[in-house]
XYZ file of C-alpha atoms in Angstrom:
523
model
C 112.135 -10.075 95.187
C 115.684 -9.926 96.816
C 116.268 -8.696 100.160
C 119.518 -6.757 99.459
C 117.503 -4.839 97.165
C 115.282 -3.108 100.128
C 117.368 -3.907 103.187
C 121.189 -3.712 103.944
C 122.741 -6.838 105.313
C 122.171 -7.283 108.838
C 122.519 -7.702 111.630
C 121.688 -4.431 113.096
C 123.026 -3.812 116.810
C 121.881 -1.188 118.972
C 122.231 -0.621 122.716
C 119.492 -1.380 125.240
C 117.471 1.862 126.232
C 118.701 3.804 123.186
C 117.092 4.403 119.739
C 117.856 2.642 116.432
C 116.695 3.427 112.863
C 116.366 0.447 110.385
C 117.270 1.714 107.078
C 116.176 0.822 103.692
C 117.889 0.951 100.267
C 114.761 2.468 98.647
C 114.372 6.340 97.647
C 110.711 7.776 97.368
C 109.143 4.555 96.428
C 105.706 4.473 95.044
C 103.506 2.452 97.453
C 100.352 2.249 98.736
C 101.275 0.667 102.092
C 104.614 -0.048 103.715
C 104.332 -2.376 106.635
C 106.782 -3.486 109.337
C 106.563 -6.792 111.023
C 108.772 -8.324 113.930
C 109.502 -12.185 114.871
C 111.190 -12.842 117.665
C 111.548 -16.383 116.590
C 108.018 -17.673 118.039
C 105.614 -15.209 116.899
C 105.479 -12.765 114.477
C 103.828 -9.313 115.350
C 102.653 -6.463 113.490
C 104.705 -3.289 114.216
C 103.325 -0.242 112.336
C 102.013 0.416 108.769
C 102.062 3.665 107.044
C 99.690 4.207 103.982
C 97.259 6.995 102.696
C 95.603 7.433 105.975
C 98.872 7.997 107.476
C 100.910 5.841 110.182
C 98.999 3.123 112.293
C 101.164 1.926 115.251
C 100.341 -1.505 116.993
C 99.418 -1.221 120.435
C 102.601 -2.706 122.107
C 104.708 -0.017 120.108
C 102.740 2.979 120.558
C 104.904 5.790 121.589
C 108.096 4.014 120.644
C 107.818 3.554 116.900
C 107.521 5.806 113.617
C 107.940 5.216 109.874
C 109.346 7.610 107.564
C 106.715 7.947 104.826
C 109.368 8.959 102.335
C 112.051 6.206 102.474
C 110.133 3.755 104.940
C 112.534 3.912 107.739
C 111.620 2.242 110.942
C 112.703 4.123 114.009
C 112.527 2.262 117.534
C 112.989 4.127 120.639
C 114.027 3.065 123.946
C 114.926 -0.380 123.199
C 113.787 -3.192 125.090
C 115.679 -6.552 125.598
C 112.893 -8.205 123.930
C 113.072 -5.921 120.793
C 115.949 -8.258 119.574
C 114.623 -10.321 116.620
C 114.001 -10.265 112.773
C 112.008 -7.169 111.324
C 110.487 -7.491 107.994
C 109.456 -4.660 105.460
C 106.520 -5.232 103.040
C 106.025 -2.463 100.367
C 102.774 -2.896 98.544
C 102.816 -0.998 94.888
C 99.615 0.697 93.714
C 99.618 -2.145 91.069
C 99.407 -4.427 94.221
C 102.904 -5.989 93.674
C 104.740 -6.541 97.011
C 108.440 -6.102 97.746
C 109.540 -8.037 100.981
C 112.856 -8.166 103.170
C 114.050 -8.741 106.600
C 116.976 -7.930 108.648
C 117.991 -8.799 112.441
C 118.125 -6.432 114.876
C 120.215 -7.159 117.984
C 119.693 -5.123 121.208
C 123.100 -5.377 123.044
C 123.415 -4.898 126.871
C 125.815 -2.025 127.579
C 129.325 -3.067 128.305
C 130.470 -2.123 131.960
C 131.751 -3.400 135.260
C 135.112 -4.317 133.741
C 136.820 -5.891 136.696
C 140.231 -7.796 137.038
C 140.723 -9.968 139.972
C 143.268 -12.461 140.936
C 143.505 -15.928 142.488
C 146.635 -15.035 144.656
C 147.006 -11.862 146.754
C 150.855 -12.205 145.927
C 153.072 -14.260 143.975
C 156.329 -15.673 144.303
C 158.602 -15.244 141.173
C 159.457 -18.421 139.233
C 157.155 -20.586 141.721
C 153.377 -19.160 141.424
C 151.022 -19.438 138.462
C 148.497 -16.560 138.454
C 145.339 -16.734 137.152
C 143.695 -12.952 136.429
C 140.059 -13.229 135.599
C 138.212 -10.339 133.738
C 134.448 -10.002 134.386
C 132.098 -7.574 132.647
C 128.472 -6.957 132.012
C 127.101 -6.680 128.090
C 126.260 -8.606 124.985
C 128.599 -10.098 122.545
C 131.741 -9.209 124.210
C 135.321 -9.911 123.376
C 138.118 -9.429 125.525
C 141.538 -7.910 125.190
C 144.508 -8.235 128.115
C 147.152 -5.042 128.068
C 150.407 -4.889 129.865
C 150.636 -1.125 129.897
C 149.783 -0.223 126.603
C 151.067 -3.379 125.057
C 148.900 -6.183 124.461
C 149.800 -9.630 126.181
C 150.634 -12.216 123.476
C 149.730 -15.740 124.395
C 152.221 -18.422 123.770
C 150.032 -21.241 124.807
C 152.861 -22.356 127.415
C 153.488 -19.643 129.863
C 150.576 -17.049 128.866
C 147.550 -18.862 127.865
C 144.028 -17.186 127.836
C 140.601 -18.856 127.932
C 137.538 -16.548 127.194
C 133.886 -17.045 128.215
C 130.697 -15.272 127.528
C 130.805 -12.569 130.024
C 134.585 -13.015 131.006
C 138.352 -13.848 130.087
C 140.821 -15.777 132.227
C 144.633 -14.835 132.049
C 146.852 -17.535 133.141
C 150.560 -16.950 133.840
C 152.590 -19.978 134.973
C 155.948 -19.456 136.543
C 155.182 -15.675 136.911
C 158.298 -13.562 136.414
C 158.584 -9.754 138.130
C 158.585 -8.279 134.413
C 155.180 -10.025 133.777
C 152.987 -7.884 135.850
C 154.903 -4.770 136.195
C 152.162 -3.366 134.176
C 149.731 -2.204 135.319
C 147.553 -4.658 133.900
C 144.303 -3.699 132.018
C 141.650 -5.557 130.491
C 139.321 -4.280 127.977
C 135.659 -5.671 126.972
C 134.001 -4.715 123.588
C 131.568 -5.451 121.155
C 130.559 -4.032 118.109
C 129.089 -0.738 119.531
C 131.303 -0.039 123.065
C 134.744 -0.571 124.539
C 135.256 -0.347 128.199
C 138.743 -0.698 130.098
C 139.079 -2.037 133.610
C 140.953 -0.112 136.340
C 144.670 -0.713 136.402
C 145.578 -3.643 138.139
C 148.609 -4.608 140.072
C 149.808 -7.680 141.471
C 152.694 -8.122 143.719
C 155.276 -10.421 142.682
C 158.102 -10.918 145.165
C 161.523 -11.843 143.933
C 165.212 -12.224 144.754
C 167.661 -11.747 146.255
C 169.336 -11.657 143.261
C 173.109 -11.594 142.739
C 174.552 -10.351 146.347
C 177.205 -7.683 145.642
C 179.893 -6.986 148.388
C 181.586 -3.599 148.355
C 184.497 -3.167 147.950
C 184.993 -6.480 146.446
C 188.816 -6.400 146.657
C 189.769 -4.687 149.860
C 193.636 -4.146 150.754
C 194.976 -7.402 152.288
C 195.973 -5.433 155.435
C 193.578 -2.644 156.714
C 194.666 0.184 159.188
C 193.589 -0.350 162.642
C 190.949 2.379 163.456
C 190.263 3.581 160.036
C 186.992 4.578 158.374
C 186.842 1.294 156.805
C 183.446 -0.725 156.062
C 181.985 -3.288 154.099
C 178.283 -3.032 152.344
C 175.991 -5.625 150.934
C 173.352 -5.177 148.381
C 170.921 -7.154 146.186
C 167.964 -6.762 144.053
C 165.017 -8.127 146.289
C 161.359 -7.481 146.709
C 160.747 -7.167 149.733
C 164.144 -5.791 150.439
C 166.390 -8.666 151.658
C 167.991 -8.536 155.378
C 171.229 -9.221 155.595
C 173.819 -11.021 157.751
C 177.702 -11.294 158.073
C 179.872 -14.298 158.375
C 183.435 -14.658 159.713
C 184.490 -17.670 158.135
C 181.481 -19.953 158.580
C 180.469 -18.484 161.924
C 177.571 -15.998 161.903
C 178.510 -12.641 163.276
C 176.238 -10.945 166.001
C 175.436 -7.890 163.513
C 172.540 -7.465 160.976
C 172.330 -5.049 158.344
C 173.878 -4.200 155.148
C 176.991 -2.499 156.551
C 179.920 -4.159 158.579
C 182.148 -1.384 159.879
C 185.862 -2.159 160.759
C 185.024 -0.770 164.340
C 182.652 -3.552 164.772
C 185.373 -6.089 163.513
C 187.661 -4.650 165.816
C 185.170 -5.002 168.740
C 184.778 -8.586 167.861
C 188.442 -9.164 168.487
C 188.464 -10.046 164.835
C 191.041 -9.491 162.014
C 194.455 -10.468 163.811
C 195.130 -12.713 160.682
C 193.995 -12.664 157.138
C 190.370 -14.150 157.628
C 187.444 -14.342 155.162
C 183.884 -12.410 155.649
C 180.703 -13.060 153.667
C 177.188 -11.611 153.582
C 174.182 -13.402 152.800
C 170.899 -11.649 151.819
C 167.556 -13.359 152.802
C 164.349 -12.574 151.624
C 161.173 -13.751 154.111
C 158.716 -13.853 151.205
C 160.508 -16.257 148.533
C 162.348 -17.872 151.569
C 165.767 -17.651 149.192
C 169.194 -16.785 150.975
C 171.891 -15.823 148.722
C 175.590 -15.594 149.709
C 178.046 -13.005 148.260
C 181.732 -13.394 147.314
C 184.041 -13.815 150.163
C 186.384 -10.913 150.797
C 189.807 -11.592 152.838
C 191.689 -9.096 155.028
C 193.479 -8.450 158.161
C 193.622 -5.486 160.601
C 196.885 -4.221 161.380
C 197.931 -1.352 163.728
C 200.023 1.226 162.397
C 203.803 1.584 163.830
C 203.980 4.487 165.935
C 206.413 5.913 168.788
C 209.397 4.524 167.005
C 212.687 4.911 169.136
C 216.139 3.867 168.792
C 217.965 3.613 172.325
C 221.648 3.380 172.778
C 224.450 3.881 175.309
C 224.200 6.842 177.720
C 227.942 6.431 179.093
C 230.655 8.203 177.425
C 232.001 6.064 174.545
C 236.094 5.385 174.080
C 237.136 3.899 170.991
C 239.034 0.640 171.568
C 237.553 0.447 174.881
C 233.907 0.964 174.622
C 230.855 -1.339 173.387
C 227.528 0.021 172.428
C 224.163 -1.874 172.015
C 221.505 -0.083 169.853
C 217.858 -1.250 170.417
C 215.071 -0.231 167.657
C 211.366 -0.642 169.129
C 207.797 0.825 168.523
C 205.215 1.254 171.368
C 202.212 0.592 168.999
C 201.805 -1.365 166.200
C 203.327 -4.818 164.797
C 206.596 -4.544 163.093
C 207.348 -6.979 160.414
C 210.854 -5.768 159.250
C 213.429 -3.456 160.350
C 216.418 -1.972 158.452
C 219.581 -0.318 159.694
C 221.368 2.563 158.083
C 224.307 4.751 159.092
C 224.994 8.212 157.591
C 222.443 7.488 154.808
C 224.108 4.032 153.848
C 222.919 0.614 154.669
C 224.533 -0.784 157.776
C 226.311 -4.176 157.257
C 227.186 -7.016 159.619
C 230.737 -7.518 160.551
C 233.090 -9.283 162.881
C 232.430 -6.012 165.311
C 228.835 -5.479 164.617
C 226.207 -8.170 165.256
C 222.497 -7.864 164.508
C 219.744 -9.600 166.508
C 217.848 -12.350 164.692
C 214.725 -9.970 164.335
C 217.279 -6.996 163.746
C 215.698 -5.411 166.822
C 219.150 -4.461 168.217
C 222.749 -4.350 167.006
C 225.846 -4.832 169.142
C 228.939 -2.928 168.238
C 232.114 -4.233 170.139
C 235.483 -2.404 170.714
C 234.326 0.818 169.175
C 236.129 2.596 166.370
C 236.302 6.350 165.522
C 234.775 5.249 162.262
C 231.642 4.251 164.355
C 230.520 7.772 164.885
C 227.617 8.906 162.996
C 223.796 8.857 162.865
C 222.058 5.392 162.912
C 218.796 5.062 161.516
C 216.235 2.338 162.155
C 213.464 1.897 159.602
C 210.481 -0.105 161.113
C 207.913 -1.364 158.539
C 204.749 -3.644 158.308
C 202.324 -3.743 155.747
C 200.539 -0.197 156.830
C 203.519 2.200 157.139
C 206.765 3.012 157.908
C 208.198 4.692 160.923
C 212.023 5.817 161.246
C 214.014 6.707 164.238
C 217.808 7.650 164.718
C 220.534 7.821 167.351
C 223.528 10.001 167.000
C 226.650 7.806 168.208
C 229.583 9.780 169.415
C 232.787 7.762 169.940
C 235.589 9.806 171.475
C 238.991 9.034 170.330
C 242.699 10.424 169.767
C 244.414 12.626 169.876
C 246.043 10.732 167.124
C 249.579 11.759 165.800
C 249.950 15.439 165.912
C 251.618 17.586 162.813
C 252.983 21.115 162.777
C 252.975 22.748 159.365
C 254.858 25.909 158.923
C 258.344 27.141 157.595
C 261.468 25.771 159.032
C 263.535 28.427 157.894
C 262.729 32.268 158.167
C 264.926 35.407 157.843
C 264.825 37.978 160.255
C 261.990 40.082 160.641
C 259.662 37.571 158.739
C 256.327 36.569 159.923
C 256.006 33.360 161.393
C 253.028 30.983 161.476
C 253.003 27.302 162.790
C 249.621 25.356 162.921
C 249.000 22.134 164.981
C 246.693 19.247 164.273
C 245.445 16.289 165.394
C 242.419 14.372 164.676
C 240.454 14.039 167.989
C 236.834 13.775 169.367
C 236.226 15.956 171.442
C 238.759 18.312 169.817
C 242.056 18.349 171.324
C 243.332 21.016 173.425
C 246.734 22.551 172.265
C 249.768 23.669 174.130
C 253.185 24.986 173.023
C 256.965 24.537 174.217
C 259.682 26.385 173.089
C 263.015 24.625 173.495
C 261.343 22.656 176.653
C 259.989 25.462 178.019
C 255.985 25.953 178.367
C 254.505 29.090 176.432
C 251.244 30.771 177.187
C 250.266 29.748 173.659
C 246.906 27.590 174.357
C 245.536 27.465 170.431
C 246.283 25.015 167.368
C 248.187 28.216 165.758
C 251.532 29.661 166.904
C 252.670 32.857 165.454
C 255.641 35.398 165.422
C 254.860 38.882 163.895
C 258.684 39.747 163.369
C 261.321 36.780 163.890
C 264.414 37.650 165.692
C 267.686 35.377 166.011
C 266.499 34.136 169.502
C 263.423 32.742 167.942
C 265.471 29.860 166.632
C 264.735 26.509 168.056
C 262.476 23.655 168.671
C 258.591 24.362 169.092
C 256.692 21.376 170.461
C 252.974 21.149 170.208
C 251.152 19.010 172.759
C 247.382 17.845 171.694
C 245.522 16.520 174.737
C 241.988 15.110 174.743
C 240.536 15.445 177.988
C 237.756 12.576 177.588
C 240.395 9.766 176.604
C 243.224 11.592 178.617
C 245.487 11.023 175.821
C 248.411 13.367 174.624
C 250.414 13.300 171.385
C 253.180 15.796 170.632
C 255.187 16.981 167.642
C 258.177 19.162 167.648
C 259.142 21.578 164.768
C 262.668 23.012 164.332
C 262.839 26.925 162.990
C 265.916 28.623 161.955
C 266.128 32.310 162.006
C 268.830 33.790 159.323
C 270.144 37.098 158.328
C 268.287 39.037 155.970
C 268.950 38.146 152.306
C 270.699 34.637 153.176
C 267.855 32.886 152.047
C 267.094 34.846 149.072
C 267.860 33.671 145.545
C 268.165 36.355 142.811
C 265.597 39.319 143.505
C 262.429 39.628 141.087
C 264.195 42.792 139.589
C 267.616 41.095 139.147
C 265.578 38.202 137.173
C 263.816 40.346 135.025
C 267.232 42.399 134.146
C 268.676 39.070 133.080
C 265.683 37.972 131.109
C 265.812 41.246 129.192
C 269.217 41.409 128.336
C 269.386 37.925 127.135
C 266.091 38.882 124.950
C 268.156 42.121 123.498
C 271.481 39.957 122.897
C 269.732 37.208 121.090
C 267.591 39.767 118.930
C 270.837 41.500 117.934
C 272.683 38.234 116.805
C 269.703 37.312 114.724
C 269.624 40.654 113.114
C 273.222 40.311 112.124
C 272.839 36.933 110.608
C 270.286 38.458 108.204
C 271.985 41.230 107.359
C 275.154 39.315 106.530
C 273.202 37.097 104.274
C 271.491 39.801 102.353
C 274.847 41.837 101.706
C 277.861 39.746 101.659
C 278.970 36.183 102.118
C 280.221 35.830 105.684
C 282.401 33.137 104.976
C 286.092 33.935 103.859
C 286.660 30.448 102.541
C 285.911 29.648 98.736
C 286.102 31.577 95.443
C 283.301 32.791 93.495
C 282.655 30.977 90.320
């Protein structure tokens, strides 16, 4: 009869050394005998029979085999490799009819010793082809490759897999750093067991990738002695080594940082020049240059001074030369100011070609003032000043005050004359020197004899010049110089206003009462 009615569809897999039960599809069958036989493909061997007399086990199977008398299940214990084969069951009914079926048992070796090995100890990105081999012990093995927890998908080009009975080879052509970051795992499995290898890591050397120099755009001019440096970086495994170049010339410095101090010690930076960094990887044998940065090193200006004449300067006689210099730093431009305004060249004022000095000939009083020189380079600006004093005068003297006064009136005469240094003043009255040595000459109460000529003399002790001015004063009798007094003027104004008011009132009255004209007749 049909096997499917007695036994399930095989094969049945079991692990070596363990137990297995071959189930039947019958439930409490009516039988006289149930017999199990084994066929290894060469010889058929009786295993065991159960009947009215109980269980009878063939000698090779004694102690390892039992049959369930209710349903005919065959149990094999402590499985051996030789137990693999076909097992057949015969159910003999009381009426002597027989039902027969067969099922295959596969005794599998346990899955174990799953190990990954590489054909290379280390790999170079893009250049190396890596072959990883996963080996295992066990029966009917299937292999799976994982990168971390993600299955590795073969594409038939860069990633290929070749499976053998107890091993699997994963080939990665042109290996990338991302291919083996994993870790990599291999699983070996059959229908009953799955075992995973230990994590596997293979070093993939790469780089240097793009080399970055920082800052990428430094100032065109750097202040000498400042805390400036260039740093170089690049992704690389193993870490890259760095070298620095001035133009095309390799500098005697290694490392990722180039300081301004080192540049200056090498005597570099006097003009705008190029600097680059190169990253090298000893494993990949790659050298990659950075982009170029350009700059010059310049000392800041300091110690700015303006020097000028130390001798006494006299207008119309002296000449001045002003020089603008700095003790430290290269000066690129100089500009001159006088009293806060730009200083311009003229027939008397001439600048040197580099504006480092200015020559003023035949000094004039207008040349007095503060001269400021501004020194500039690409790093900073400094200022220095010089106070120019040009002695001149006195110019024409002038006396201000009344020319006529009345007796007992106070008199104040003031003398002035433009002069540097300020003039010294003396006064003469009618040609006779007085004791007054100030710019003001005063009389508290004038008398007749104070009439006369008052001469002011202004003298400059530096220029040696003197100017004079004579002022004539007349002392008059009291009241002779007055016009109407304030009281008289007020009285006249009041009288006029009263008269004018009376006239206006009269006119209004006449118009209201009677005609004021005596000509004509009323009609």
